[in-house]
Amino acid sequence: MKDVIDVMQLQREKSKQAISVDYREVENNFVAVRFIFECGIKLDAQPLTIATAAILYHRFFKEADSSGYDSYLIAATTLYLAGKVKDDPLKIRDVINVTHNTLNRGAAPLELGDEYWNMRDAIVQAELLIMRMLKFEVTIVHPHKFMLHYLKSLEGWCEKDDWSKMPIAKAASAFLQDFHYDPAILDYTPQHVAIACINLALQCYGGQVLPTDEGEGVPWYSVYADDLQKDKLWEIMEKIMEVYNKEPK
């Protein structure tokens, strides 16, 4: 339980620090996903578009050797590709300018010169590479829709006063977003990930769920996923908590 409480403190510290990362100084998959989120927000992309980009990034490097590719080029390309997948189109010029400016903070937008066209060609080629590597299977089922459904149901199962006082939905959504930084998110079903994020939020705030129609002693999540065992649930929760130890200092 102490670990669960500690992760809330880590999350608060993360939100306060708002560290500006010099991406040229460090290159690893965790930081590259942070780059995806930062650029996605600057591009005003939809949350599911950014989440799709992160999943595509992790899926690509599950198949490819990370040392053989420019992680920031792949990150930029997954954002561009995710916009197409989620029907949230991002102009390639905007993607180029935002990613270039984020990598080179303070730089002016690229002129239509050799550097711009080289980067554009690189993204187009990388998009084809990613599609082939993923065998053109780029449709993703996200945990978000399951989480929304579960939270709406849980609201009726919790004490009304407790639910209104505890930011369960906000905390669970934050845990879900942060879990996208880790490739471990690929190892679990969207339903199980959604349940783990909600249960972690409940553990953090001491939320109590009233007994379901199934009876006393039956966990609330069994209604949604009868194949989810307690050990597996806590395994996912621990993976989520580990993300905060990987945050750049």
GROMACS .gro file of C-alpha atoms in nm:
model
  249
    1MET     CA    1   0.000   0.000   0.000
    2LYS     CA    2   0.290   0.233   0.069
    3ASP     CA    3   0.398   0.196  -0.295
    4VAL     CA    4   0.051   0.303  -0.406
    5ILE     CA    5   0.069   0.614  -0.187
    6ASP     CA    6   0.421   0.691  -0.308
    7VAL     CA    7   0.312   0.689  -0.672
    8MET     CA    8   0.065   0.970  -0.605
    9GLN     CA    9   0.348   1.177  -0.460
   10LEU     CA   10   0.560   1.102  -0.768
   11GLN     CA   11   0.272   1.207  -0.993
   12ARG     CA   12   0.234   1.537  -0.804
   13GLU     CA   13   0.607   1.604  -0.829
   14LYS     CA   14   0.597   1.532  -1.201
   15SER     CA   15   0.317   1.783  -1.257
   16LYS     CA   16   0.498   2.051  -1.056
   17GLN     CA   17   0.841   2.009  -1.215
   18ALA     CA   18   0.736   2.043  -1.581
   19ILE     CA   19   1.093   1.968  -1.683
   20SER     CA   20   1.195   2.100  -2.022
   21VAL     CA   21   1.387   1.815  -2.182
   22ASP     CA   22   1.674   1.879  -2.419
   23TYR     CA   23   1.596   1.592  -2.652
   24ARG     CA   24   1.931   1.626  -2.827
   25GLU     CA   25   2.106   1.525  -2.505
   26VAL     CA   26   1.916   1.203  -2.442
   27GLU     CA   27   1.759   0.943  -2.666
   28ASN     CA   28   1.563   0.646  -2.534
   29ASN     CA   29   1.213   0.511  -2.580
   30PHE     CA   30   1.071   0.670  -2.264
   31VAL     CA   31   1.190   1.017  -2.362
   32ALA     CA   32   1.081   0.963  -2.723
   33VAL     CA   33   0.724   0.897  -2.607
   34ARG     CA   34   0.743   1.211  -2.398
   35PHE     CA   35   0.845   1.385  -2.722
   36ILE     CA   36   0.533   1.240  -2.889
   37PHE     CA   37   0.308   1.378  -2.615
   38GLU     CA   38   0.473   1.721  -2.617
   39CYS     CA   39   0.453   1.753  -2.995
   40GLY     CA   40   0.101   1.612  -3.005
   41ILE     CA   41  -0.021   1.874  -2.759
   42LYS     CA   42   0.151   2.151  -2.958
   43LEU     CA   43  -0.019   2.020  -3.273
   44ASP     CA   44  -0.356   2.027  -3.092
   45ALA     CA   45  -0.399   1.659  -3.171
   46GLN     CA   46  -0.682   1.467  -3.005
   47PRO     CA   47  -0.583   1.261  -2.697
   48LEU     CA   48  -0.660   0.934  -2.874
   49THR     CA   49  -0.442   1.041  -3.167
   50ILE     CA   50  -0.148   1.096  -2.931
   51ALA     CA   51  -0.218   0.766  -2.755
   52THR     CA   52  -0.230   0.591  -3.093
   53ALA     CA   53   0.107   0.741  -3.186
   54ALA     CA   54   0.259   0.613  -2.861
   55ILE     CA   55   0.122   0.261  -2.918
   56LEU     CA   56   0.244   0.258  -3.279
   57TYR     CA   57   0.587   0.370  -3.157
   58HIS     CA   58   0.606   0.088  -2.901
   59ARG     CA   59   0.479  -0.170  -3.151
   60PHE     CA   60   0.740  -0.064  -3.407
   61PHE     CA   61   1.029  -0.095  -3.164
   62LYS     CA   62   0.895  -0.427  -3.041
   63GLU     CA   63   0.976  -0.553  -3.390
   64ALA     CA   64   1.283  -0.340  -3.466
   65ASP     CA   65   1.623  -0.283  -3.307
   66SER     CA   66   1.608   0.061  -3.147
   67SER     CA   67   1.978   0.120  -3.214
   68GLY     CA   68   1.918   0.103  -3.588
   69TYR     CA   69   1.667   0.389  -3.613
   70ASP     CA   70   1.635   0.755  -3.519
   71SER     CA   71   1.377   0.737  -3.240
   72TYR     CA   72   1.266   1.098  -3.291
   73LEU     CA   73   1.208   1.042  -3.662
   74ILE     CA   74   0.997   0.737  -3.580
   75ALA     CA   75   0.815   0.937  -3.310
   76ALA     CA   76   0.735   1.220  -3.553
   77THR     CA   77   0.619   0.968  -3.812
   78THR     CA   78   0.390   0.784  -3.572
   79LEU     CA   79   0.222   1.115  -3.489
   80TYR     CA   80   0.167   1.184  -3.858
   81LEU     CA   81   0.040   0.829  -3.916
   82ALA     CA   82  -0.182   0.835  -3.605
   83GLY     CA   83  -0.356   1.144  -3.740
   84LYS     CA   84  -0.459   0.941  -4.045
   85VAL     CA   85  -0.561   0.636  -3.841
   86LYS     CA   86  -0.785   0.838  -3.605
   87ASP     CA   87  -0.926   1.067  -3.876
   88ASP     CA   88  -0.754   1.359  -3.707
   89PRO     CA   89  -0.529   1.465  -3.995
   90LEU     CA   90  -0.211   1.652  -3.910
   91LYS     CA   91  -0.048   1.849  -4.189
   92ILE     CA   92   0.297   1.714  -4.261
   93ARG     CA   93   0.441   2.066  -4.269
   94ASP     CA   94   0.304   2.130  -3.919
   95VAL     CA   95   0.445   1.798  -3.795
   96ILE     CA   96   0.786   1.885  -3.941
   97ASN     CA   97   0.794   2.236  -3.793
   98VAL     CA   98   0.669   2.133  -3.447
   99THR     CA   99   0.901   1.832  -3.414
  100HIS     CA  100   1.198   2.029  -3.549
  101ASN     CA  101   1.130   2.319  -3.310
  102THR     CA  102   1.085   2.079  -3.015
  103LEU     CA  103   1.416   1.912  -3.091
  104ASN     CA  104   1.583   2.248  -3.150
  105ARG     CA  105   1.412   2.476  -2.901
  106GLY     CA  106   1.384   2.834  -3.013
  107ALA     CA  107   1.456   2.753  -3.378
  108ALA     CA  108   1.258   2.931  -3.646
  109PRO     CA  109   1.021   2.733  -3.871
  110LEU     CA  110   1.207   2.556  -4.148
  111GLU     CA  111   1.223   2.730  -4.481
  112LEU     CA  112   1.128   2.533  -4.790
  113GLY     CA  113   1.487   2.429  -4.847
  114ASP     CA  114   1.698   2.116  -4.847
  115GLU     CA  115   1.656   2.047  -4.472
  116TYR     CA  116   1.279   2.069  -4.494
  117TRP     CA  117   1.251   1.845  -4.799
  118ASN     CA  118   1.497   1.594  -4.654
  119MET     CA  119   1.290   1.571  -4.336
  120ARG     CA  120   0.969   1.542  -4.533
  121ASP     CA  121   1.109   1.258  -4.743
  122ALA     CA  122   1.237   1.088  -4.428
  123ILE     CA  123   0.891   1.094  -4.267
  124VAL     CA  124   0.725   0.961  -4.582
  125GLN     CA  125   0.976   0.677  -4.607
  126ALA     CA  126   0.952   0.603  -4.234
  127GLU     CA  127   0.572   0.587  -4.262
  128LEU     CA  128   0.601   0.314  -4.527
  129LEU     CA  129   0.856   0.131  -4.313
  130ILE     CA  130   0.630   0.139  -4.006
  131MET     CA  131   0.332   0.018  -4.207
  132ARG     CA  132   0.530  -0.273  -4.346
  133MET     CA  133   0.682  -0.357  -4.008
  134LEU     CA  134   0.336  -0.365  -3.850
  135LYS     CA  135   0.194  -0.555  -4.149
  136PHE     CA  136  -0.048  -0.268  -4.212
  137GLU     CA  137  -0.230  -0.350  -3.886
  138VAL     CA  138  -0.256  -0.003  -3.736
  139THR     CA  139  -0.610  -0.006  -3.596
  140ILE     CA  140  -0.586   0.008  -3.218
  141VAL     CA  141  -0.845  -0.069  -2.950
  142HIS     CA  142  -0.773   0.172  -2.665
  143PRO     CA  143  -0.852   0.130  -2.294
  144HIS     CA  144  -1.014   0.474  -2.286
  145LYS     CA  145  -1.363   0.369  -2.396
  146PHE     CA  146  -1.367   0.082  -2.147
  147MET     CA  147  -1.250   0.313  -1.871
  148LEU     CA  148  -1.533   0.558  -1.941
  149HIS     CA  149  -1.790   0.279  -1.928
  150TYR     CA  150  -1.648   0.133  -1.605
  151LEU     CA  151  -1.630   0.474  -1.435
  152LYS     CA  152  -1.991   0.553  -1.520
  153SER     CA  153  -2.099   0.224  -1.363
  154LEU     CA  154  -1.875   0.264  -1.059
  155GLU     CA  155  -2.021   0.604  -0.982
  156GLY     CA  156  -2.345   0.428  -0.895
  157TRP     CA  157  -2.169   0.167  -0.683
  158CYS     CA  158  -1.979   0.411  -0.462
  159GLU     CA  159  -2.107   0.630  -0.183
  160LYS     CA  160  -2.217   0.955  -0.348
  161ASP     CA  161  -2.030   1.176  -0.101
  162ASP     CA  162  -1.709   0.975  -0.140
  163TRP     CA  163  -1.726   0.980  -0.520
  164SER     CA  164  -1.776   1.356  -0.536
  165LYS     CA  165  -1.482   1.418  -0.300
  166MET     CA  166  -1.232   1.185  -0.467
  167PRO     CA  167  -1.095   1.259  -0.816
  168ILE     CA  168  -1.104   0.892  -0.917
  169ALA     CA  169  -1.177   0.959  -1.285
  170LYS     CA  170  -0.907   1.225  -1.312
  171ALA     CA  171  -0.645   1.009  -1.139
  172ALA     CA  172  -0.732   0.699  -1.342
  173SER     CA  173  -0.707   0.897  -1.666
  174ALA     CA  174  -0.368   1.035  -1.560
  175PHE     CA  175  -0.243   0.683  -1.481
  176LEU     CA  176  -0.362   0.563  -1.822
  177GLN     CA  177  -0.188   0.845  -2.003
  178ASP     CA  178   0.135   0.787  -1.814
  179PHE     CA  179   0.126   0.411  -1.879
  180HIS     CA  180   0.158   0.490  -2.250
  181TYR     CA  181   0.520   0.587  -2.180
  182ASP     CA  182   0.606   0.223  -2.117
  183PRO     CA  183   0.600  -0.055  -2.379
  184ALA     CA  184   0.456  -0.282  -2.109
  185ILE     CA  185   0.115  -0.142  -2.203
  186LEU     CA  186   0.129  -0.373  -2.505
  187ASP     CA  187   0.137  -0.681  -2.281
  188TYR     CA  188  -0.217  -0.644  -2.146
  189THR     CA  189  -0.566  -0.619  -2.287
  190PRO     CA  190  -0.731  -0.274  -2.301
  191GLN     CA  191  -0.998  -0.390  -2.055
  192HIS     CA  192  -0.741  -0.504  -1.799
  193VAL     CA  193  -0.541  -0.183  -1.834
  194ALA     CA  194  -0.853   0.029  -1.780
  195ILE     CA  195  -0.946  -0.169  -1.468
  196ALA     CA  196  -0.591  -0.146  -1.329
  197CYS     CA  197  -0.584   0.233  -1.371
  198ILE     CA  198  -0.920   0.271  -1.195
  199ASN     CA  199  -0.825   0.030  -0.917
  200LEU     CA  200  -0.495   0.212  -0.862
  201ALA     CA  201  -0.687   0.539  -0.828
  202LEU     CA  202  -0.927   0.376  -0.581
  203GLN     CA  203  -0.635   0.240  -0.378
  204CYS     CA  204  -0.466   0.581  -0.372
  205TYR     CA  205  -0.773   0.764  -0.243
  206GLY     CA  206  -0.916   0.485  -0.029
  207GLY     CA  207  -1.228   0.458  -0.241
  208GLN     CA  208  -1.474   0.185  -0.144
  209VAL     CA  209  -1.697   0.013  -0.398
  210LEU     CA  210  -2.030  -0.118  -0.270
  211PRO     CA  211  -2.092  -0.494  -0.313
  212THR     CA  212  -2.217  -0.592  -0.658
  213ASP     CA  213  -2.513  -0.817  -0.733
  214GLU     CA  214  -2.262  -1.103  -0.741
  215GLY     CA  215  -2.233  -1.081  -0.362
  216GLU     CA  216  -1.984  -0.995  -0.089
  217GLY     CA  217  -1.617  -1.071  -0.149
  218VAL     CA  218  -1.647  -1.056  -0.526
  219PRO     CA  219  -1.421  -0.784  -0.669
  220TRP     CA  220  -1.598  -0.505  -0.853
  221TYR     CA  221  -1.401  -0.562  -1.172
  222SER     CA  222  -1.517  -0.924  -1.211
  223VAL     CA  223  -1.838  -0.788  -1.362
  224TYR     CA  224  -1.635  -0.650  -1.653
  225ALA     CA  225  -1.349  -0.899  -1.680
  226ASP     CA  226  -1.409  -1.237  -1.522
  227ASP     CA  227  -1.072  -1.355  -1.657
  228LEU     CA  228  -0.874  -1.095  -1.459
  229GLN     CA  229  -0.710  -1.247  -1.153
  230LYS     CA  230  -0.596  -1.042  -0.855
  231ASP     CA  231  -0.228  -1.124  -0.916
  232LYS     CA  232  -0.251  -1.005  -1.276
  233LEU     CA  233  -0.429  -0.687  -1.168
  234TRP     CA  234  -0.157  -0.600  -0.919
  235GLU     CA  235   0.110  -0.684  -1.175
  236ILE     CA  236  -0.036  -0.422  -1.410
  237MET     CA  237  -0.068  -0.171  -1.127
  238GLU     CA  238   0.298  -0.223  -1.037
  239LYS     CA  239   0.396  -0.167  -1.400
  240ILE     CA  240   0.208   0.163  -1.395
  241MET     CA  241   0.381   0.269  -1.074
  242GLU     CA  242   0.722   0.183  -1.219
  243VAL     CA  243   0.671   0.443  -1.493
  244TYR     CA  244   0.726   0.723  -1.241
  245ASN     CA  245   1.072   0.590  -1.152
  246LYS     CA  246   1.175   0.623  -1.517
  247GLU     CA  247   1.095   0.995  -1.537
  248PRO     CA  248   1.409   1.199  -1.627
  249LYS     CA  249   1.547   1.382  -1.326
   0.00000   0.00000   0.00000
